[in-house]
XYZ file of C-alpha atoms in Angstrom:
717
model
C -30.632 -6.411 -0.893
C -26.801 -7.702 -1.281
C -25.660 -4.195 -2.452
C -27.149 -2.749 0.800
C -26.015 -5.498 2.980
C -22.166 -5.337 1.858
C -21.937 -1.660 2.647
C -23.872 -2.126 5.924
C -21.498 -4.563 7.052
C -18.681 -2.818 6.003
C -20.003 0.427 8.094
C -20.888 -1.847 11.149
C -17.505 -3.703 10.871
C -16.179 0.061 11.218
C -18.479 1.029 14.506
C -16.916 -1.905 16.038
C -13.230 -0.932 15.453
C -13.540 2.766 15.805
C -12.029 2.796 19.401
C -9.211 0.814 17.980
C -8.372 3.053 15.292
C -9.185 5.793 17.103
C -6.532 5.157 19.539
C -3.890 4.153 16.736
C -5.249 7.255 14.206
C -5.545 9.654 17.369
C -3.685 12.395 15.202
C -5.488 11.986 12.164
C -8.281 14.591 11.992
C -11.044 11.904 11.149
C -9.516 9.681 13.704
C -9.073 6.409 10.832
C -12.835 6.501 10.412
C -12.473 4.583 7.522
C -9.217 2.637 8.138
C -11.236 1.278 10.730
C -13.474 -0.743 8.230
C -10.651 -2.292 6.408
C -8.557 -2.760 9.806
C -11.717 -4.666 11.030
C -12.663 -6.609 8.261
C -9.008 -7.694 8.265
C -8.759 -8.593 11.873
C -12.201 -10.333 12.262
C -11.072 -12.290 8.309
C -7.891 -13.420 9.791
C -9.311 -14.393 13.242
C -11.972 -16.712 11.644
C -9.294 -18.048 9.137
C -6.799 -18.760 11.581
C -9.464 -20.455 13.989
C -10.757 -21.940 10.916
C -7.728 -23.713 9.879
C -7.494 -24.856 13.470
C -10.645 -26.657 13.068
C -12.016 -24.369 16.061
C -14.602 -22.746 14.177
C -16.692 -23.518 10.726
C -16.671 -20.900 8.309
C -20.294 -19.907 8.273
C -22.307 -16.794 8.756
C -23.156 -17.133 12.381
C -19.282 -17.460 13.445
C -18.643 -14.467 11.652
C -21.211 -12.152 13.490
C -20.435 -14.076 16.913
C -16.248 -12.786 16.548
C -17.697 -9.329 15.208
C -19.796 -8.938 18.460
C -16.773 -10.288 20.611
C -14.127 -7.298 18.974
C -16.780 -4.756 19.238
C -17.329 -5.754 23.011
C -13.418 -5.941 23.711
C -12.735 -2.535 21.623
C -15.202 -0.451 23.354
C -14.552 -2.455 26.978
C -10.805 -1.666 26.348
C -11.764 1.848 25.658
C -14.329 3.188 28.321
C -12.187 0.963 30.951
C -9.964 4.238 31.024
C -11.186 6.351 32.974
C -9.942 9.243 30.949
C -11.946 8.191 28.050
C -15.661 9.204 27.324
C -18.375 8.987 24.493
C -17.434 12.613 24.048
C -13.887 11.841 23.054
C -14.758 9.164 21.117
C -16.775 11.438 19.181
C -14.342 13.990 19.020
C -13.102 13.155 15.310
C -13.557 16.311 12.247
C -17.267 15.434 11.780
C -17.031 16.953 8.138
C -13.943 14.728 7.183
C -15.865 11.628 8.267
C -19.159 12.612 6.367
C -16.963 13.570 3.241
C -14.916 10.260 3.481
C -17.930 7.875 3.844
C -20.158 9.830 1.408
C -17.420 9.429 -1.205
C -16.766 5.595 -0.379
C -20.365 5.158 -0.593
C -21.105 7.006 -3.936
C -17.832 5.037 -5.589
C -19.187 1.906 -4.334
C -22.640 2.423 -5.756
C -21.293 3.727 -9.178
C -19.151 0.888 -9.584
C -21.528 -1.698 -9.127
C -23.600 0.097 -11.345
C -20.695 0.196 -14.049
C -19.709 -3.500 -13.434
C -23.330 -4.549 -14.033
C -22.938 -3.827 -18.119
C -20.308 -6.796 -17.867
C -20.701 -8.695 -14.961
C -19.723 -12.220 -16.495
C -16.855 -13.682 -14.386
C -15.532 -15.493 -17.575
C -12.319 -14.634 -19.380
C -8.865 -13.805 -18.303
C -8.388 -15.365 -14.902
C -11.701 -14.545 -13.638
C -12.711 -18.359 -13.748
C -9.767 -18.727 -11.547
C -10.716 -16.105 -8.795
C -14.456 -17.003 -9.048
C -13.749 -20.807 -8.579
C -11.987 -20.270 -5.376
C -14.723 -18.144 -4.184
C -17.469 -20.863 -5.333
C -15.410 -23.366 -3.543
C -15.239 -21.425 0.008
C -18.539 -20.873 -0.179
C -18.982 -24.814 -0.028
C -16.212 -25.040 1.987
C -16.574 -25.645 5.932
C -12.562 -25.249 6.569
C -9.449 -23.666 5.146
C -7.285 -24.492 3.155
C -10.301 -25.212 0.930
C -9.770 -28.183 -1.913
C -8.175 -27.180 -5.016
C -10.964 -26.815 -7.553
C -8.405 -28.187 -10.523
C -6.648 -30.635 -8.551
C -9.251 -33.078 -6.947
C -7.817 -34.547 -3.588
C -5.312 -32.062 -2.528
C -5.944 -28.253 -0.968
C -4.846 -25.370 -2.575
C -1.407 -24.446 -3.209
C -1.517 -20.756 -3.698
C -1.885 -17.423 -1.923
C -5.883 -17.299 -1.798
C -6.174 -14.157 1.106
C -7.741 -12.089 -1.282
C -10.269 -14.262 -2.365
C -10.746 -15.423 0.979
C -11.388 -12.071 2.264
C -14.086 -11.673 -0.311
C -15.769 -14.796 0.413
C -15.804 -13.885 4.472
C -18.111 -10.856 3.205
C -20.087 -13.418 0.851
C -20.490 -15.722 3.935
C -21.179 -12.617 6.482
C -23.813 -11.112 4.286
C -25.524 -14.254 3.133
C -25.025 -13.469 -0.670
C -24.443 -15.428 -3.282
C -21.201 -16.182 -5.123
C -22.215 -14.119 -8.371
C -23.210 -11.163 -6.411
C -20.278 -11.129 -3.856
C -17.760 -11.551 -6.823
C -18.340 -8.181 -8.641
C -19.733 -6.347 -4.967
C -16.170 -7.487 -3.792
C -14.656 -5.842 -7.033
C -16.851 -2.708 -6.155
C -15.666 -2.286 -2.816
C -11.856 -2.454 -3.890
C -13.100 0.136 -6.601
C -14.211 2.241 -3.514
C -11.470 1.858 -0.999
C -8.761 2.290 -3.793
C -9.541 5.955 -4.007
C -11.037 6.630 -0.707
C -7.784 4.645 1.467
C -5.023 6.834 -0.161
C -7.534 10.071 -0.446
C -7.672 9.577 3.339
C -3.673 9.318 3.816
C -2.687 12.119 1.819
C -5.116 14.291 3.220
C -3.657 14.054 6.947
C -0.034 14.160 5.163
C -1.124 17.262 3.713
C -2.817 18.545 6.763
C -0.230 18.070 8.992
C 2.414 19.733 6.390
C 0.509 22.702 6.373
C 0.002 23.163 10.034
C 3.740 22.850 10.091
C 3.867 25.746 7.375
C 1.185 27.938 9.440
C 3.884 27.465 12.696
C 6.784 28.406 10.736
C 4.772 31.950 9.738
C 3.172 30.444 6.301
C -0.766 30.848 5.650
C -2.813 28.270 6.637
C -4.386 26.673 3.161
C -7.692 25.179 4.235
C -8.128 23.585 0.752
C -4.945 22.288 0.107
C -5.539 18.790 2.289
C -8.563 18.512 0.384
C -6.502 18.988 -3.433
C -3.841 16.975 -2.510
C -6.182 14.117 -1.088
C -8.088 14.008 -4.623
C -5.184 14.222 -6.374
C -3.526 11.230 -4.532
C -6.705 9.353 -4.888
C -6.940 9.798 -8.327
C -3.485 9.042 -9.122
C -3.940 5.858 -7.427
C -7.263 4.440 -8.366
C -8.303 5.794 -11.794
C -5.264 7.338 -13.493
C -2.931 5.306 -15.920
C 0.462 5.712 -16.776
C 1.710 8.166 -19.729
C 1.506 5.817 -22.239
C -1.646 6.392 -22.549
C -1.083 10.273 -22.954
C 0.942 9.350 -25.781
C -0.254 6.262 -27.405
C -4.019 6.677 -26.050
C -4.287 10.671 -27.043
C -1.588 12.105 -28.873
C -0.917 9.341 -31.029
C -4.558 8.702 -31.368
C -5.108 12.378 -32.938
C -2.414 12.167 -35.110
C -2.300 8.331 -36.118
C -5.147 8.517 -38.520
C -8.279 6.705 -39.081
C -6.310 2.992 -39.006
C -4.609 3.605 -35.832
C -6.599 2.313 -32.816
C -5.704 2.356 -28.856
C -6.623 -0.512 -26.499
C -6.748 0.374 -23.030
C -4.678 -3.300 -21.982
C -1.773 -1.500 -24.104
C -0.369 0.336 -21.343
C 0.225 -2.496 -19.340
C 1.767 -4.501 -22.218
C 4.277 -2.196 -23.481
C 7.879 -2.982 -22.644
C 8.489 -6.238 -24.960
C 5.185 -5.850 -27.190
C 5.954 -2.279 -28.860
C 8.670 -2.880 -29.988
C 8.279 -6.873 -30.271
C 11.296 -7.984 -27.917
C 12.158 -11.418 -26.405
C 11.507 -9.663 -23.118
C 7.957 -9.338 -22.590
C 6.873 -7.842 -19.089
C 3.477 -6.676 -17.187
C 3.002 -3.472 -15.702
C -0.307 -3.163 -14.514
C -1.811 -0.459 -12.153
C -4.971 -0.706 -10.430
C -7.621 1.479 -12.659
C -6.832 -1.698 -15.105
C -7.542 -4.311 -12.430
C -10.633 -2.299 -11.638
C -12.321 -2.357 -14.911
C -10.654 -5.886 -16.071
C -12.194 -7.587 -13.295
C -10.026 -10.237 -12.649
C -10.514 -10.669 -8.381
C -6.789 -10.876 -7.931
C -4.577 -10.999 -4.712
C -2.793 -7.843 -5.790
C -6.037 -6.003 -6.235
C -7.722 -7.086 -2.952
C -4.520 -6.444 -1.170
C -4.712 -2.839 -2.038
C -6.918 -1.931 0.837
C -4.404 -3.431 3.012
C -1.224 -2.166 2.135
C -2.296 1.232 2.104
C -3.601 0.339 5.820
C -0.380 -0.363 6.764
C 1.098 2.727 5.064
C -1.171 4.425 6.899
C -0.494 2.540 10.305
C 3.096 3.366 9.970
C 2.866 7.381 9.894
C 0.618 7.103 12.429
C 3.090 5.459 14.471
C 5.273 7.894 13.444
C 3.124 10.564 13.936
C 3.250 9.824 17.628
C 6.594 9.077 18.005
C 7.651 12.854 16.373
C 5.282 14.248 18.977
C 6.963 12.792 21.571
C 10.226 13.150 20.548
C 11.813 11.027 23.492
C 12.351 7.453 23.591
C 10.026 5.388 25.077
C 10.416 3.389 28.332
C 9.864 0.081 26.607
C 9.549 0.812 22.554
C 8.613 -2.213 21.429
C 5.340 -2.208 23.381
C 3.202 -0.466 20.533
C 0.318 -1.582 19.160
C 1.346 -0.033 16.218
C 4.426 -1.914 15.285
C 2.347 -5.292 16.024
C -0.297 -4.460 13.518
C 2.257 -3.496 11.084
C 4.448 -6.799 11.821
C 0.838 -8.634 11.621
C -0.026 -7.004 8.086
C 3.025 -7.329 6.392
C 3.474 -10.963 7.612
C -0.086 -11.813 6.618
C 0.456 -10.822 3.077
C 2.227 -13.851 2.670
C -1.243 -15.051 2.139
C -2.906 -12.359 0.615
C -0.039 -11.111 -1.821
C 3.263 -12.644 -1.140
C 5.375 -10.006 -2.691
C 4.072 -7.565 -0.780
C 5.439 -8.732 2.421
C 8.877 -7.802 1.487
C 7.689 -4.749 0.042
C 5.817 -3.364 2.615
C 8.327 -4.678 5.414
C 10.532 -2.752 3.808
C 8.446 0.626 2.965
C 7.204 0.828 6.912
C 10.664 -0.230 8.114
C 12.300 2.898 6.383
C 9.719 5.237 7.643
C 10.278 3.633 11.534
C 14.125 3.574 10.899
C 14.317 7.464 10.146
C 11.693 8.205 13.002
C 13.589 6.146 15.509
C 16.744 8.132 14.115
C 15.479 11.314 14.888
C 14.330 10.572 18.653
C 17.442 8.752 19.477
C 19.802 10.913 17.724
C 23.009 10.837 19.139
C 22.519 7.447 21.120
C 23.638 4.958 18.787
C 23.333 2.110 21.087
C 20.121 2.858 21.698
C 18.773 3.498 18.185
C 20.353 0.133 17.152
C 18.883 -1.564 19.828
C 15.221 -0.315 19.256
C 15.849 -0.545 15.697
C 16.909 -4.464 15.980
C 13.994 -5.198 18.330
C 11.154 -3.812 16.617
C 12.463 -5.214 13.293
C 12.602 -8.634 14.905
C 9.101 -8.172 16.489
C 7.793 -7.223 13.357
C 8.876 -10.370 11.465
C 8.045 -12.354 14.718
C 4.362 -11.314 14.653
C 3.984 -11.665 11.014
C 5.578 -14.942 10.678
C 3.534 -16.255 13.754
C 0.181 -14.502 12.069
C 1.128 -16.230 8.533
C 1.319 -19.850 9.941
C -1.973 -21.117 9.227
C -0.948 -20.248 5.930
C 2.868 -20.940 5.394
C 2.698 -24.220 7.331
C 0.681 -26.140 4.777
C 2.175 -24.227 2.061
C 4.780 -25.672 -0.443
C 6.806 -22.184 -1.834
C 6.311 -21.879 -5.632
C 9.230 -19.696 -6.417
C 11.994 -18.495 -4.239
C 15.225 -18.467 -6.508
C 16.761 -15.011 -7.606
C 18.527 -14.720 -10.169
C 20.423 -11.745 -12.389
C 18.603 -10.061 -15.527
C 20.119 -10.760 -18.869
C 17.752 -8.204 -20.690
C 16.691 -4.417 -19.682
C 14.454 -2.170 -20.609
C 14.825 0.898 -22.821
C 15.656 3.806 -21.263
C 12.982 5.998 -23.103
C 10.451 3.382 -22.262
C 11.150 3.807 -18.630
C 10.607 7.622 -19.138
C 7.018 6.826 -20.784
C 5.994 4.699 -17.988
C 7.355 6.085 -14.974
C 8.876 9.414 -16.013
C 6.287 11.837 -14.867
C 6.001 9.994 -11.042
C 10.477 9.873 -11.241
C 10.588 13.154 -12.476
C 8.263 15.009 -9.530
C 10.341 12.469 -7.217
C 13.456 14.140 -8.169
C 12.238 17.827 -8.460
C 10.886 16.909 -4.610
C 14.091 15.640 -3.638
C 16.070 18.439 -4.837
C 13.710 20.959 -3.612
C 13.739 19.653 0.515
C 17.653 19.789 -0.081
C 17.605 23.128 -1.336
C 15.091 24.062 1.885
C 16.896 22.999 4.228
C 20.286 24.375 3.299
C 18.366 27.805 3.430
C 16.687 27.235 6.505
C 19.680 26.371 8.023
C 21.792 29.465 6.537
C 19.076 31.805 8.036
C 19.389 30.217 11.301
C 23.078 30.687 11.738
C 22.965 34.428 13.120
C 19.715 33.792 14.870
C 19.993 32.470 18.463
C 16.224 32.040 19.340
C 15.873 29.286 16.236
C 15.791 25.575 17.939
C 18.587 23.787 15.929
C 16.538 20.678 16.426
C 13.592 22.535 14.344
C 15.309 22.628 11.306
C 18.206 19.282 11.728
C 15.403 17.601 9.833
C 12.501 17.540 7.588
C 8.809 17.748 8.727
C 7.613 14.662 9.261
C 4.852 14.301 6.220
C 8.006 15.556 3.959
C 9.944 12.777 5.583
C 7.227 9.879 4.832
C 6.371 11.077 1.238
C 9.948 10.685 0.380
C 10.313 7.412 2.000
C 7.218 6.286 -0.332
C 8.844 7.729 -3.091
C 12.201 5.947 -2.992
C 10.639 2.778 -2.149
C 8.535 3.392 -5.230
C 11.635 4.273 -7.664
C 13.370 1.012 -6.381
C 10.628 -1.019 -6.911
C 10.885 0.105 -10.349
C 14.521 -0.221 -10.635
C 14.896 -3.841 -9.195
C 13.269 -5.773 -12.423
C 16.156 -4.160 -14.276
C 18.722 -5.998 -11.794
C 17.311 -9.164 -10.416
C 14.070 -11.477 -11.245
C 12.392 -14.229 -9.167
C 12.337 -17.361 -11.201
C 9.535 -19.126 -11.898
C 7.937 -21.163 -14.803
C 7.164 -18.086 -16.820
C 10.763 -18.541 -18.519
C 12.185 -17.674 -22.007
C 10.423 -14.291 -23.540
C 8.678 -13.421 -19.838
C 11.171 -14.563 -17.381
C 11.060 -11.177 -15.642
C 7.378 -10.391 -16.192
C 5.739 -11.675 -12.832
C 8.752 -9.915 -11.194
C 8.142 -6.561 -12.897
C 4.391 -6.920 -12.284
C 4.048 -7.454 -8.594
C 6.997 -4.787 -7.855
C 5.869 -1.959 -10.066
C 2.209 -2.488 -9.172
C 3.066 -1.533 -5.659
C 5.360 1.181 -6.833
C 2.296 2.656 -8.761
C -0.008 3.170 -5.508
C 3.178 4.444 -3.481
C 3.886 6.831 -6.328
C 0.403 7.682 -6.709
C 0.102 9.031 -2.853
C 3.425 11.018 -3.543
C 1.940 12.986 -6.655
C -0.545 14.080 -5.028
C 1.093 15.391 -1.939
C 4.202 16.905 -3.969
C 2.191 19.211 -6.787
C -0.420 20.646 -3.918
C 2.929 20.988 -1.800
C 4.563 23.172 -4.437
C 1.766 24.873 -5.616
C 1.017 26.519 -2.042
C 4.866 27.026 -1.002
C 6.388 30.551 -0.847
C 10.142 31.163 -1.532
C 12.489 32.834 -3.862
C 12.486 29.956 -6.333
C 8.644 29.789 -6.209
C 7.693 30.598 -9.602
C 9.950 27.923 -11.227
C 8.805 25.167 -8.673
C 4.884 26.131 -9.384
C 5.962 25.946 -13.164
C 6.931 22.361 -12.528
C 4.394 21.517 -10.096
C 1.662 22.588 -12.724
C 3.062 20.770 -15.783
C 3.120 17.791 -13.452
C -0.344 18.690 -12.382
C -1.654 18.881 -16.551
C 0.409 15.462 -16.990
C -1.282 13.735 -14.239
C -4.545 14.777 -15.193
C -4.306 13.733 -18.758
C -3.337 10.146 -17.509
C -6.790 10.319 -15.500
C -8.469 9.908 -18.770
C -7.545 6.692 -19.170
C -10.057 5.479 -16.789
C -12.587 6.808 -19.067
C -11.324 5.810 -22.163
C -11.103 1.879 -20.448
C -14.709 2.023 -18.837
C -15.779 2.973 -22.602
C -13.714 0.389 -24.119
C -14.869 -2.608 -21.805
C -18.219 -1.867 -20.626
C -19.926 0.414 -23.521
C -21.645 3.206 -23.280
C -22.640 3.352 -19.381
C -24.814 6.100 -20.372
C -27.537 4.099 -21.457
C -29.049 2.187 -18.679
C -30.878 -0.236 -20.496
C -27.850 -2.256 -22.123
C -26.768 -2.756 -18.414
C -27.200 -6.456 -17.858
C -27.235 -7.422 -13.768
C -25.055 -7.261 -10.866
C -24.283 -11.316 -10.961
C -21.082 -12.638 -12.007
C -22.237 -16.044 -12.810
C -24.247 -14.979 -15.904
C -21.744 -16.585 -18.075
C -23.404 -19.851 -16.958
C -26.341 -19.327 -19.318
C -24.922 -16.989 -22.027
C -21.913 -18.914 -22.883
C -22.442 -22.467 -21.687
C -26.313 -22.367 -22.288
C -26.184 -26.531 -22.931
C -24.855 -26.591 -19.462
C -27.060 -24.262 -17.728
C -29.740 -26.713 -16.648
C -26.608 -29.674 -15.489
C -24.932 -27.162 -13.238
C -28.320 -25.820 -11.801
C -28.885 -29.589 -11.161
C -25.294 -29.937 -8.967
C -25.913 -26.527 -7.583
C -28.968 -27.419 -5.869
C -28.773 -31.271 -5.391
C -25.294 -31.759 -4.458
C -24.413 -30.673 -0.653
C -20.664 -30.472 0.517
C -17.836 -30.808 -1.973
C -17.664 -34.415 -3.450
C -15.344 -34.722 -6.400
C -16.761 -34.234 -10.052
C -15.245 -35.408 -13.349
C -15.401 -33.072 -16.442
C -12.768 -32.620 -19.393
C -9.838 -30.564 -18.149
C -8.379 -27.867 -20.836
C -5.566 -25.142 -20.871
C -5.306 -22.008 -18.745
C -7.888 -19.200 -19.892
C -10.083 -21.904 -21.372
C -13.421 -22.885 -20.729
C -13.260 -26.228 -20.109
C -13.404 -25.962 -16.037
C -16.678 -24.531 -16.420
C -18.105 -26.830 -14.240
C -15.947 -26.453 -11.194
C -16.030 -23.146 -11.323
C -19.953 -22.560 -11.416
C -20.113 -25.280 -8.577
C -17.496 -24.879 -6.221
C -16.977 -29.106 -6.793
C -13.380 -30.067 -7.232
C -12.216 -31.644 -10.420
C -9.262 -34.620 -10.816
C -7.185 -31.636 -13.192
C -7.541 -28.410 -14.914
C -5.911 -25.266 -16.100
C -2.880 -26.991 -17.235
C -0.113 -23.992 -16.586
C -1.638 -22.565 -13.532
C -1.441 -25.774 -11.839
C 1.676 -26.249 -13.247
C 2.855 -23.352 -11.310
C 0.836 -23.996 -8.029
C 2.329 -27.320 -8.099
C 6.112 -26.736 -8.919
C 5.748 -29.436 -11.777
C 3.433 -30.977 -14.411
C 4.295 -34.553 -14.377
C 1.503 -35.445 -12.127
C -0.734 -33.294 -14.000
C 0.098 -35.082 -17.543
C -0.726 -38.275 -15.647
C -4.106 -37.210 -14.564
C -4.916 -35.645 -17.947
C -3.792 -39.216 -19.615
C -6.153 -41.133 -16.700
C -9.306 -38.620 -17.606
C -9.046 -39.413 -21.481
C -8.799 -43.350 -20.144
C -12.234 -42.666 -18.355
C -13.907 -40.839 -20.734
C -12.761 -42.938 -23.775
C -12.233 -46.262 -22.484
C -14.774 -49.654 -22.948
C -12.683 -51.637 -20.150
C -15.165 -50.857 -17.272
C -12.869 -52.339 -14.546
C -10.006 -49.719 -15.828
C -12.631 -46.911 -15.696
C -13.988 -47.874 -12.119
C -10.616 -48.266 -10.703
C -9.610 -45.133 -12.114
C -12.632 -43.167 -10.813
C -11.934 -44.558 -7.519
C -8.397 -43.824 -7.508
C -9.454 -40.065 -7.615
C -12.376 -40.363 -5.601
C -15.072 -38.866 -8.535
C -18.723 -39.036 -7.423
C -19.574 -37.345 -10.212
C -19.079 -37.617 -13.907
C -20.054 -34.757 -16.086
C -20.627 -35.169 -19.752
C -21.452 -31.868 -22.101
C -20.270 -30.197 -25.467
C -16.994 -29.768 -24.201
C -16.317 -33.366 -23.339
C -17.524 -34.739 -26.269
C -15.628 -31.919 -28.134
C -12.347 -32.737 -26.366
C -13.065 -36.908 -26.665
C -14.726 -37.595 -30.071
C -14.158 -41.623 -28.849
C -16.417 -40.468 -25.702
C -18.302 -43.743 -24.548
C -21.380 -43.383 -23.060
C -22.667 -46.508 -22.376
C -19.214 -47.119 -20.392
C -19.856 -44.093 -18.607
C -23.470 -44.360 -17.630
C -22.684 -48.080 -16.540
C -20.594 -46.447 -13.839
C -23.584 -45.369 -11.933
C -26.964 -43.640 -12.168
C -27.684 -40.838 -14.648
C -29.209 -38.286 -12.419
C -29.700 -35.535 -15.211
C -29.990 -35.638 -18.843
C -31.019 -33.079 -21.425
C -33.794 -33.801 -23.818
C -31.116 -33.977 -26.910
C -29.014 -36.541 -24.526
C -25.781 -34.803 -25.124
C -25.814 -33.590 -21.431
C -25.779 -35.862 -18.810
C -24.443 -36.217 -15.190
C -23.474 -39.871 -13.581
C -23.603 -40.432 -9.634
C -21.038 -43.166 -9.514
C -21.923 -46.277 -7.904
C -19.898 -47.045 -4.699
C -18.399 -50.583 -5.326
C -20.016 -53.089 -3.260
């Protein structure tokens, strides 16, 4: 039932926001249907969150549906308020396109749900952190929610992605275990269909322009480009997979093995160097299953890129200055989305502020040609408007967030050239070829126009808008690959990993932007005509073959991680909480007791452990905050480890001391309501004092062998 409710909720959100998206994407063939789901999801989710942080609305199901109804009434009311608009106009979208997009989304969503069921557990890598955020928000009435591993403080990390997953969890009334994996499935489906829709429109606009200039209208070109763009973003790997996962596997002999994470850990690892980096991409994220901020934010970065292009479409058709250029819904939404990226995935804020800004810049340059003062005024005004709206939209987060890292420094090591070529040679080569093609096309057009009076010079002065947008996406992506070779943002991951996080966050977005570009560039070249068409088609065909080879990554990684998905009996279920019964069987009943008997978010004490360990299994599975946990992560979030060291020492004292006064004093200091004792506590503290711990209150749960028990701490008289 939860699987259907998630799909239905997103569908209803799309219906509720279709009037708004139809206005924004008025020049898209589908009128922005698939983006209506994501835009509505974002706007209702943000409104719920902003009002919740201000303690105006509790984070609960009824309030979410109330807000959706209010938004729906507002959207349809405003739309029909204008007399020129009616139901016929609202339904004027291209039905075939919408049906195909909806079918693709639904099919991929269901397929992803099926595949995830072969390995549903939210245990391993950083799944514990993501799942802990969701279980904590499941219990929370208000944001920011209590830090699950630093009791007494709210979370100090960008949690927007996990919040939005929890938003759908509360909206549908689904359990956290189901919701975790359903969100993974939704992101997987959207990571294909959103680029699919944007690239389709880019190619649709281009073939229309080609037809206007005497060319043939290629009906299948938009579909081909869309498919390649969606495939490149969602399911392809980098060229490392082709070399090491295909060719080297064939020639390497029986002892050679390829492991799908190798394509994300290449620079600094092969060969082993003191400069280890991360260069992940969406397909890897979809398979691995961490519900991280950068992964969930795929929905919104593609959305904001699409809004920027939709705005440029309108301005390009108008080709004359607005009376008040800043009064634009699209500019406001771009500002809001990029600003709120501070909360969902901070690095995406500057990345897409610049990416969207570049499209706005060159579109305005076309509109205000020769009017330098007006151009500067409009650009400064729109840039300031976007920044101000984004700043205000992010305030519910930034007002209580302590910046983790902000110092920028020059890199002292660089990637070997051949490694850059392996990872980025394919999209960079296609981008370079594309840029040269645009230059040659412009020169040829201008040369042909010199002796022809009836050709309007303004039509050949600048490239077609979709060409310009793709060029901007590509150049921004190239810049994101180049930046980690020059600068990095300082954080706690120093020494051999000093630029790992910087490269990770920048190149992840480069992969998305490059993916959309490649789908467009390849198909555009294959349908072009002209003197150089033969050579160009050879290059594009080679690019197509290489891109299709990288798509084998998804099959390889799915098999490596999930096993043989063609044997349905191997599927476990869709519940991410299965790890409690499989990996922590001795804690299963105790955790069930806490989930069924404890309301609110009182503090529970369990043994703390290092990051990526299983020591925080109770706080993760219940959403109850514990005194300390995942040492390195909390060190990053808190900007230091001194307080963590004190807490860890005090926790050891509580578990091992026989001085009841000292133990009780420490329990009061951290507001502990429940003490948990299980196998991991006994393993970490061999001198654990059962008698002292049990004397702190009432034993409310105890296993048959007496090795696991929970003490409800008695309040002091």
